[in-house]
Amino acid sequence: MKNVQPHLAITISSLLLLIVWSGCSLWSRGDAARRLDEATSENADIVGDLAVAYGLHPIPVEAIGLVTGLRGTGSDPLPSPERQYLLAEMQRRGVDSPNTVLASPDTSLVLLRGYLRPGIQRGDRFDLEVRVPSRSETKSLLGGYLLEVPMREMAVLGGAIREGRVLASGEGPVLVDPNADPAKDAIYATRGVILGGGVSRTSRTLGLVLKPEHQSVFNSARIQTVVNRRFSLVHRGVQEGVAKAKTNEYIELKVHPRYKDNIERYLAVIRAIPLKDDETDRVRRITELQQQLMNPDTAASAAIQLEAMGNPSVKALKEVLQSPHVPVRFYAAEALAYLDCPDAAPVLGQIARDEPAFRVYALSALGTLNDLESLEQLRSMLSSPSAETRYGAFRALTTLNPNDPVIMGEQLGNQFWYHVLHVDGPPMIHVTKSRRAELVLFGSHIRLNSPPLLEAGNRIMVTGREPGKIVISKFTPNEPDQKRFVSDDLDEVIRAVVELGGTYPEVVQMLQQAKAGGYLTARFEVDALPEPGRRYSPQSSPSDKEFRSPLAEDGMDPSTPDAAAFDDAETATDTAATKRPGLLRRLGLRKDAGE
């Protein structure tokens, strides 16, 4: 027993030494790994080497709602979780006899879906998709109006509807293809859109997430510093950066106003910001990137990186504006526009008119350049024979200054935006079926050929009894008939229809019927916007490589495409974007390029 205690003491001491030695060994390996990570981070060249973009995915929001105002084409919904949910919602709101309301043939239960786009802010609007359930007996949603409904992230689990918090609300008139025959096109007659019918109740944040091997407080603060050196905002008279390091792995970003309609490009530029900014490195980088910019194969990426460097790169970008290569001139001018350099405007204007492959990006860039030269370039395009060029220019002008006297409009009956442009060029009528309810007349004194016989929804008729005179009549059950007498001037007709209570979908229905019946004396276009994703092929060198936007190659486009056909199909290759099926394409009348 006397010898046991010394041996036990020796054993414990050995174990303690082993633990201490092991602890030191583990700490040494962690320290080495940490130093290796820091060395790797120090070798990083741009923000994108350390972090990836966060918040670029759209968030779907859904709801179950009630459409009213149907003229006997609705139905009593069959027993289902959707019906039970809607009944509970109606009872919660204090609706009297909800079962009686649902049983009316003038109402229909509908399913709604919308998407909160990246960077959307509280109060911003978005489009809603509307459809009836698969077993619904509703025949048509034409003329219907969606009552206000809260919208959430939703899912069906265990036969019951589960819902998240309210993220938006939805309400408005349903736009349905008026040519859809319920007997032959039941699907299209019971589907529609509500333009700008969704209102976001939340603001989505954007950010950067550090890659796992680079997550540290040092790197998070480092990115915040270089981003804020490049981008800043003035808030309540105080200049502050757009980036804020929240944790060792996440940096929150505010949207710079110049990129508010081009979130994808904004994040691409931020990820291209250099991490080192000493004078020697800056000169070397600009020299190397200018050489890459002059090569059509590498021009797109080089222009983004030069844009990320800010004002020091303006001189290098301007020096290549006279390049013989269209892609080089375009990418340099595009970057200059986002750097607020007016020298970009003439180049972008020429490319927007002549090069369909770059048109959407050139117009988008011109829409950020609040300069007299940019305004003149866009105004001149309002008279272009190309429908997508002139409407694209109109959209860019409304982005720059919606109160510009050349394009300023008004809200008719609080229903839709209405613009009459006194411009040259062939007369054109343009309506939208995405983004916002809007009707634009290119040219004044557009007339209806008499005698028309048209419908504007379920209640309003447009007829002509003698040349030059139009009668607009409204018929409502249990109410006296109303009539308006106007000339065949389309502006007067549209205003009279709205004065009698016509909604935007009903005005569009009237115009589509006038187009089909040959009553219009002007070209009629729907969502005539240039498409992203077109490929550029120099006509002089058919064997040359084709060029696309660098954002398109990464799966990101700087604008959301609307359903429109190409105006210049001979110089633009058709893409999947123009062939995609869907309601918006179904609703459009522009089918043939160059029509």
XYZ file of C-alpha atoms in Angstrom:
595
model
C 0.000 0.000 0.000
C 2.936 2.307 0.654
C 4.084 2.030 -2.975
C 0.694 2.631 -4.534
C 0.441 6.321 -3.749
C 3.715 7.345 -5.444
C 2.804 5.331 -8.532
C -0.663 6.920 -8.621
C 0.888 10.386 -8.354
C 3.273 9.623 -11.208
C 0.382 8.347 -13.330
C -1.767 11.453 -12.706
C 1.181 13.714 -13.439
C 1.793 11.908 -16.698
C -1.837 12.249 -17.695
C -1.792 15.968 -16.897
C 1.336 16.442 -18.988
C -0.274 14.505 -21.827
C -3.426 16.637 -21.668
C -1.405 19.849 -21.583
C 0.766 18.642 -24.472
C -2.312 17.591 -26.420
C -3.999 20.906 -25.720
C -0.988 22.790 -26.997
C -0.879 20.579 -30.049
C -4.570 21.167 -30.828
C -4.183 24.923 -30.323
C -1.168 24.968 -32.594
C -3.056 23.189 -35.375
C -6.009 25.618 -35.004
C -3.654 28.586 -35.035
C -1.951 27.278 -38.157
C -5.274 26.717 -39.871
C -6.377 30.207 -38.894
C -3.159 31.705 -40.246
C -3.600 29.727 -43.455
C -7.170 31.041 -43.853
C -5.971 34.603 -43.276
C -3.186 34.139 -45.809
C -5.693 32.797 -48.330
C -7.997 35.745 -47.646
C -5.085 38.163 -48.012
C -4.449 36.731 -51.479
C -8.067 37.395 -52.489
C -8.347 39.990 -55.244
C -11.986 41.155 -55.244
C -14.985 40.958 -52.915
C -16.385 38.065 -54.934
C -13.376 35.932 -53.985
C -14.529 36.068 -50.367
C -18.324 36.321 -50.516
C -21.411 35.413 -52.527
C -24.608 37.395 -53.060
C -27.614 36.754 -50.827
C -31.273 37.641 -51.396
C -31.551 37.248 -55.173
C -34.283 34.616 -55.089
C -37.939 35.703 -55.396
C -40.184 34.840 -52.451
C -43.565 33.357 -53.450
C -46.611 34.597 -51.543
C -50.034 33.014 -51.899
C -53.621 33.504 -50.843
C -57.133 32.176 -51.260
C -59.469 34.956 -52.280
C -62.897 35.854 -53.588
C -63.574 37.399 -56.997
C -66.859 39.273 -57.388
C -68.603 41.031 -60.265
C -68.921 37.976 -62.499
C -72.004 37.920 -64.685
C -73.237 34.421 -63.902
C -69.928 32.738 -64.749
C -68.890 32.030 -61.160
C -69.712 28.999 -59.007
C -70.177 27.648 -55.505
C -66.806 26.088 -54.560
C -66.768 22.365 -53.829
C -65.921 21.137 -50.299
C -62.149 21.457 -49.847
C -59.528 22.874 -47.473
C -59.537 26.025 -49.642
C -63.277 26.531 -49.118
C -62.969 26.017 -45.364
C -60.100 28.484 -45.224
C -62.038 31.142 -47.162
C -65.160 30.669 -45.041
C -63.099 31.107 -41.871
C -61.495 34.253 -43.290
C -64.909 35.707 -44.260
C -66.317 34.950 -40.809
C -63.276 36.559 -39.188
C -64.018 39.719 -41.182
C -67.674 39.723 -40.155
C -69.196 38.884 -43.558
C -72.915 38.104 -43.226
C -74.049 34.704 -44.591
C -70.663 33.717 -46.094
C -72.084 30.454 -47.512
C -74.725 32.443 -49.411
C -72.028 34.740 -50.833
C -69.937 31.766 -51.986
C -72.975 30.111 -53.602
C -73.650 33.138 -55.846
C -72.921 32.590 -59.577
C -71.435 36.099 -59.593
C -68.563 35.123 -57.291
C -65.752 32.598 -57.426
C -63.116 31.250 -55.073
C -59.649 31.813 -56.595
C -56.054 30.922 -55.835
C -53.508 33.727 -55.923
C -49.765 33.792 -56.267
C -47.219 36.590 -56.509
C -43.481 36.987 -56.036
C -41.623 39.431 -53.838
C -38.695 40.351 -56.072
C -35.172 40.876 -54.700
C -34.815 44.255 -53.021
C -38.554 44.996 -52.924
C -39.481 47.632 -50.352
C -42.546 48.062 -48.184
C -45.334 49.609 -50.286
C -43.910 48.467 -53.640
C -46.334 46.758 -56.014
C -46.090 43.482 -57.900
C -48.290 41.443 -60.247
C -50.601 38.662 -59.077
C -51.462 35.456 -60.914
C -55.092 34.380 -60.498
C -56.678 31.008 -61.225
C -59.569 28.867 -60.050
C -58.991 25.496 -58.310
C -58.695 22.442 -60.557
C -62.206 21.133 -59.757
C -63.945 24.503 -59.902
C -67.120 24.881 -61.952
C -66.425 28.570 -62.654
C -66.621 29.249 -66.396
C -64.862 32.631 -66.668
C -63.245 35.334 -64.528
C -63.855 38.025 -67.160
C -64.989 41.266 -65.537
C -64.159 40.058 -62.036
C -62.689 42.028 -59.153
C -60.604 40.502 -56.363
C -61.547 41.656 -52.873
C -58.622 42.580 -50.633
C -56.855 39.571 -49.181
C -53.694 39.102 -47.056
C -50.895 37.118 -48.738
C -48.458 34.790 -47.021
C -46.082 31.936 -47.612
C -48.443 28.934 -47.605
C -48.328 25.137 -47.828
C -50.780 22.228 -47.516
C -49.653 19.763 -44.836
C -51.706 16.860 -43.526
C -54.794 17.942 -45.475
C -54.770 21.395 -43.868
C -53.453 24.736 -45.051
C -50.475 26.017 -43.081
C -49.521 29.649 -43.340
C -46.698 31.976 -42.387
C -46.808 35.639 -41.481
C -48.482 38.182 -43.746
C -45.950 39.556 -46.252
C -48.270 41.360 -48.690
C -51.868 42.122 -49.625
C -53.729 41.743 -52.917
C -56.705 43.438 -54.572
C -57.891 44.655 -57.976
C -59.588 43.925 -61.322
C -58.704 40.622 -62.980
C -57.259 40.884 -66.482
C -58.401 37.872 -68.535
C -57.936 37.149 -72.225
C -61.251 38.472 -73.639
C -60.910 36.219 -76.668
C -60.873 33.045 -74.566
C -64.057 31.078 -75.189
C -65.145 29.353 -71.944
C -66.456 26.429 -74.008
C -63.164 25.925 -75.863
C -60.528 27.602 -73.700
C -61.728 26.873 -70.171
C -58.234 27.126 -68.712
C -57.491 30.556 -70.163
C -60.958 31.891 -69.355
C -60.445 31.050 -65.685
C -56.936 32.441 -65.328
C -55.747 36.010 -65.285
C -53.443 38.606 -63.794
C -53.933 41.636 -61.565
C -51.394 44.237 -62.653
C -49.710 45.738 -59.618
C -52.407 44.121 -57.493
C -49.956 42.985 -54.829
C -48.579 45.422 -52.253
C -45.564 44.375 -50.212
C -45.848 44.795 -46.467
C -42.179 44.102 -45.895
C -38.804 45.257 -47.168
C -36.393 42.621 -48.389
C -32.732 43.007 -47.573
C -29.801 42.156 -49.778
C -26.453 41.017 -48.569
C -23.184 39.182 -48.953
C -22.430 35.860 -47.251
C -18.788 35.019 -46.725
C -17.640 31.656 -48.013
C -17.041 29.154 -45.178
C -13.265 29.250 -45.479
C -13.237 33.063 -45.245
C -15.715 33.670 -42.427
C -14.135 36.002 -39.887
C -14.706 39.356 -38.267
C -11.638 40.656 -40.093
C -12.963 39.751 -43.547
C -16.479 40.965 -42.772
C -15.138 44.363 -41.691
C -12.766 44.423 -44.657
C -15.606 43.989 -47.131
C -17.702 46.622 -45.364
C -14.840 49.103 -45.717
C -14.163 48.627 -49.436
C -17.861 48.551 -50.367
C -18.602 51.738 -48.433
C -15.611 53.424 -50.048
C -17.286 52.766 -53.423
C -20.990 53.263 -52.584
C -22.600 55.648 -50.118
C -25.992 57.267 -49.475
C -27.085 60.520 -47.888
C -29.547 59.894 -45.073
C -30.976 62.915 -43.240
C -28.084 65.022 -44.428
C -25.449 62.521 -43.307
C -23.401 60.449 -45.734
C -23.293 56.779 -44.835
C -22.159 53.602 -46.533
C -24.458 50.985 -48.054
C -22.756 48.032 -46.317
C -22.961 47.003 -42.687
C -21.153 43.968 -41.302
C -23.715 42.182 -39.145
C -21.721 39.089 -38.184
C -18.479 37.386 -39.086
C -20.255 35.806 -42.056
C -22.918 38.293 -43.234
C -22.829 41.864 -44.581
C -26.147 43.642 -45.098
C -26.489 45.909 -48.142
C -28.728 48.876 -48.852
C -29.699 49.442 -52.479
C -28.034 52.396 -54.168
C -30.689 54.478 -56.028
C -28.836 54.234 -59.344
C -29.316 50.461 -59.300
C -32.805 50.240 -57.815
C -34.190 48.746 -61.047
C -31.115 46.621 -61.668
C -30.406 44.669 -58.495
C -28.497 41.890 -60.235
C -26.016 44.315 -61.765
C -25.644 46.087 -58.438
C -24.547 42.900 -56.708
C -22.317 41.924 -59.632
C -20.533 45.284 -59.401
C -20.165 45.019 -55.611
C -18.630 41.557 -55.916
C -16.127 42.992 -58.430
C -14.856 45.717 -56.046
C -11.092 45.333 -55.428
C -10.008 44.497 -51.899
C -6.772 46.498 -52.268
C -6.879 50.148 -53.229
C -3.362 51.576 -53.154
C -2.317 53.844 -56.024
C 0.158 51.417 -57.576
C -2.275 48.528 -57.598
C -5.062 50.756 -58.967
C -2.981 51.928 -61.945
C -1.875 48.386 -62.709
C -5.413 47.045 -62.535
C -6.899 49.762 -64.755
C -4.182 49.213 -67.379
C -4.784 45.462 -67.435
C -8.573 45.803 -67.525
C -8.447 48.348 -70.347
C -6.524 45.843 -72.447
C -9.193 43.227 -71.679
C -11.923 45.742 -72.470
C -10.626 46.234 -76.015
C -11.023 42.502 -76.683
C -14.666 41.570 -77.485
C -14.141 38.190 -75.803
C -13.338 39.736 -72.413
C -14.982 43.168 -72.691
C -18.078 42.345 -70.637
C -16.225 41.162 -67.548
C -13.619 43.927 -67.789
C -16.305 46.631 -67.972
C -18.000 45.370 -64.793
C -14.663 45.385 -62.945
C -13.848 48.885 -64.163
C -17.295 50.070 -63.100
C -16.631 48.561 -59.678
C -13.540 50.765 -59.333
C -15.624 53.917 -59.723
C -14.466 57.293 -61.035
C -10.756 56.409 -61.446
C -11.701 54.112 -64.337
C -13.773 56.659 -66.306
C -10.848 57.789 -68.485
C -9.994 54.220 -69.495
C -13.627 53.492 -70.376
C -14.035 56.651 -72.451
C -10.927 55.864 -74.488
C -12.543 52.789 -76.062
C -15.875 54.382 -77.044
C -14.605 54.681 -80.634
C -13.724 50.994 -80.908
C -14.707 49.339 -84.218
C -16.273 46.491 -82.223
C -19.919 47.013 -81.204
C -19.675 44.860 -78.021
C -16.648 46.836 -76.831
C -18.363 50.191 -77.393
C -21.531 48.945 -75.707
C -19.957 47.477 -72.560
C -17.791 50.571 -72.075
C -20.752 52.947 -72.544
C -22.974 50.871 -70.254
C -20.416 51.043 -67.438
C -19.978 54.796 -68.000
C -23.740 55.346 -67.729
C -23.808 53.717 -64.292
C -20.860 55.960 -63.396
C -23.021 58.964 -64.402
C -20.826 59.965 -67.346
C -22.847 61.786 -70.079
C -20.374 60.710 -72.800
C -22.130 57.337 -72.762
C -25.477 58.670 -74.023
C -24.767 59.033 -77.797
C -23.184 55.578 -77.982
C -25.996 53.919 -76.046
C -28.613 55.736 -78.128
C -27.114 54.529 -81.395
C -26.816 50.963 -80.110
C -30.388 50.967 -78.753
C -31.676 51.956 -82.203
C -29.486 49.688 -84.315
C -28.522 46.618 -82.267
C -31.433 44.459 -80.987
C -29.094 42.187 -79.013
C -28.020 45.064 -76.740
C -31.201 47.161 -76.901
C -32.726 46.229 -73.538
C -29.444 46.852 -71.703
C -28.748 50.120 -73.530
C -32.208 51.477 -72.687
C -31.839 50.372 -69.079
C -28.498 52.186 -68.826
C -29.909 55.344 -70.445
C -32.687 55.244 -67.842
C -30.094 55.747 -65.090
C -28.288 58.663 -66.747
C -30.133 61.817 -65.719
C -28.518 64.087 -68.281
C -29.842 66.307 -71.069
C -28.094 64.228 -73.758
C -29.676 61.033 -72.418
C -33.120 62.663 -72.392
C -32.718 63.796 -76.001
C -31.613 60.339 -77.114
C -34.642 58.716 -75.485
C -37.095 61.341 -76.735
C -35.887 60.873 -80.307
C -36.622 57.146 -80.048
C -40.299 57.804 -79.261
C -40.809 58.257 -83.015
C -38.944 55.099 -84.042
C -40.711 52.678 -86.406
C -39.694 49.852 -84.028
C -42.429 49.250 -81.438
C -40.087 47.845 -78.817
C -37.587 50.680 -79.282
C -40.149 53.445 -78.832
C -41.936 51.816 -75.904
C -38.605 50.860 -74.308
C -37.573 54.522 -74.600
C -40.877 55.552 -73.010
C -40.242 53.227 -70.060
C -36.714 54.575 -69.624
C -38.038 58.158 -69.640
C -40.652 57.342 -66.986
C -37.835 55.919 -64.855
C -35.764 59.068 -65.262
C -38.583 61.565 -64.717
C -42.264 60.564 -64.768
C -43.170 64.271 -64.857
C -41.291 64.911 -68.096
C -43.801 66.951 -70.168
C -43.152 64.787 -73.238
C -44.397 61.591 -71.558
C -46.338 62.813 -68.487
C -49.650 61.021 -68.017
C -52.595 60.832 -65.644
C -54.530 58.224 -63.728
C -57.909 57.709 -65.354
C -60.640 56.962 -62.843
C -57.963 55.792 -60.401
C -57.829 52.676 -62.616
C -54.728 52.946 -64.793
C -52.017 55.263 -66.080
C -52.913 56.953 -69.339
C -50.434 58.770 -71.605
C -51.067 60.558 -74.906
C -47.748 61.352 -76.611
C -47.684 64.025 -79.307
C -44.844 62.466 -81.291
C -44.049 61.709 -84.900
C -43.820 58.243 -86.374
C -46.547 55.731 -87.179
C -49.497 55.930 -84.732
C -49.405 53.172 -82.115
C -51.516 52.026 -79.171
C -49.660 50.230 -76.399
C -51.103 48.369 -73.401
C -49.341 46.473 -70.651
C -50.146 43.104 -69.157
C -47.368 43.119 -66.594
C -45.870 45.474 -64.001
C -48.561 48.173 -63.946
C -51.861 49.021 -65.657
C -50.880 51.449 -68.382
C -52.186 52.641 -71.755
C -50.051 54.781 -74.080
C -51.141 56.429 -77.328
C -48.174 57.273 -79.571
C -49.566 60.099 -81.711
C -52.634 62.246 -81.183
C -56.016 62.032 -82.920
C -56.055 58.259 -83.390
C -59.537 57.363 -84.611
C -61.887 54.394 -84.647
C -63.187 53.229 -87.984
C -66.988 53.431 -87.907
C -69.338 51.858 -87.199
C -67.761 49.769 -84.404
C -69.566 47.227 -82.238
C -67.439 46.550 -79.175
C -67.760 45.362 -75.585
C -65.940 46.821 -72.596
C -66.577 44.190 -69.954
C -69.977 42.832 -69.008
C -71.801 46.164 -68.797
C -70.492 48.627 -71.390
C -71.112 48.647 -75.149
C -69.387 50.851 -77.747
C -71.373 51.347 -80.951
C -71.386 53.677 -83.947
C -74.625 54.703 -85.597
C -73.171 57.057 -88.175
C -69.667 57.977 -89.391
C -67.666 59.995 -86.886
C -70.064 59.502 -83.957
C -69.769 56.916 -81.194
C -72.249 55.918 -78.476
C -70.999 54.380 -75.213
C -73.791 52.690 -73.236
C -73.772 51.152 -69.771
C -76.385 48.590 -68.746
C -76.702 47.652 -65.079
C -79.555 45.537 -63.627
C -82.062 47.534 -61.571
C -80.416 50.814 -62.566
C -81.215 53.282 -65.363
C -79.125 52.974 -68.530
C -76.326 55.502 -69.005
C -75.006 56.818 -72.315
C -72.223 59.063 -73.571
C -72.017 60.537 -77.073
C -68.534 61.272 -78.404
C -66.633 61.553 -81.672
C -64.613 58.707 -83.170
C -61.435 60.085 -81.549
C -60.033 57.154 -79.535
C -58.980 59.432 -76.682
C -62.583 60.573 -76.226
C -63.875 57.002 -76.401
C -61.435 55.758 -73.747
C -62.268 58.619 -71.393
C -66.021 58.044 -71.807
C -65.686 54.313 -71.039
C -63.757 55.079 -67.847
C -66.256 57.795 -66.905
C -68.992 55.139 -67.006
C -66.998 52.958 -64.606
C -64.920 50.931 -67.064
C -61.830 49.272 -65.574
C -58.457 48.759 -67.180
C -59.174 45.119 -68.191
C -62.422 46.293 -69.800
C -60.658 49.030 -71.784
C -58.060 46.492 -72.957
C -60.864 44.125 -73.963
C -62.451 46.889 -76.055
C -59.146 47.678 -77.786
C -58.411 44.016 -78.528
C -61.841 43.615 -80.076
C -61.271 46.783 -82.110
C -57.962 45.345 -83.331
C -59.551 42.025 -84.286
C -62.463 43.765 -86.018
C -60.292 46.137 -88.035
C -61.642 49.258 -86.310
C -58.244 50.660 -85.292
C -56.339 53.091 -87.497
C -53.121 52.536 -85.523
C -50.783 49.678 -84.716
C -51.769 47.845 -81.516
C -49.037 46.414 -79.257
C -48.942 44.514 -75.973
C -45.853 44.605 -73.723
C -43.589 45.558 -76.630
C -40.345 45.489 -74.676
C -36.975 44.304 -75.996
C -35.991 40.892 -74.654
C -32.788 40.144 -72.726
C -30.744 37.114 -73.737
C -30.466 37.815 -77.463
C -27.180 36.962 -79.101
C -25.138 39.412 -81.105
C -23.613 38.188 -84.367
C -21.747 40.748 -86.485
C -23.318 40.654 -89.932
C -19.991 41.402 -91.549
C -18.349 38.384 -89.916
C -20.859 35.562 -89.472
C -18.140 33.280 -88.127
C -17.310 35.602 -85.222
C -18.292 34.531 -81.752
C -21.646 35.566 -80.365
C -21.779 37.801 -77.320
C -24.234 37.973 -74.445
C -24.556 40.057 -71.313
C -22.172 38.812 -68.586
C -25.119 38.823 -66.179
C -27.126 36.635 -68.560
C -24.292 34.121 -68.647
C -24.413 33.934 -64.850
C -28.177 33.417 -64.924
C -28.838 37.057 -63.990
C -30.412 39.655 -66.256
C -30.619 43.353 -65.385
C -34.301 43.589 -66.268
C -37.292 41.354 -66.033
C -38.518 40.384 -69.530
C -42.084 40.944 -70.593
C -43.828 38.920 -73.286
C -42.891 40.580 -76.578
C -41.736 39.444 -79.979
C -38.556 40.675 -81.636
C -38.831 43.625 -83.970
C -35.566 42.780 -85.726
C -35.566 39.011 -86.009
C -33.035 39.033 -88.816
C -30.268 40.243 -86.469
C -31.378 38.597 -83.236
C -31.489 34.899 -82.580
C -34.745 33.683 -81.029
C -34.357 32.444 -77.459
C -36.344 30.403 -75.024
C -37.554 33.642 -73.423
C -39.725 34.384 -76.458
C -41.057 30.848 -76.723
C -41.996 30.308 -73.112
C -45.660 29.357 -72.541
C -47.750 31.223 -70.031
C -50.564 33.617 -69.491
C -48.751 36.799 -70.486
C -47.723 35.327 -73.817
C -51.247 34.024 -74.334
C -52.709 37.464 -73.709
C -50.370 39.277 -76.127
C -51.259 39.986 -79.719
C -47.721 40.542 -81.013
C -46.935 37.252 -82.672
C -44.877 38.081 -85.738
C -41.583 39.912 -85.749
C -41.649 43.164 -87.664
C -45.459 43.242 -87.783
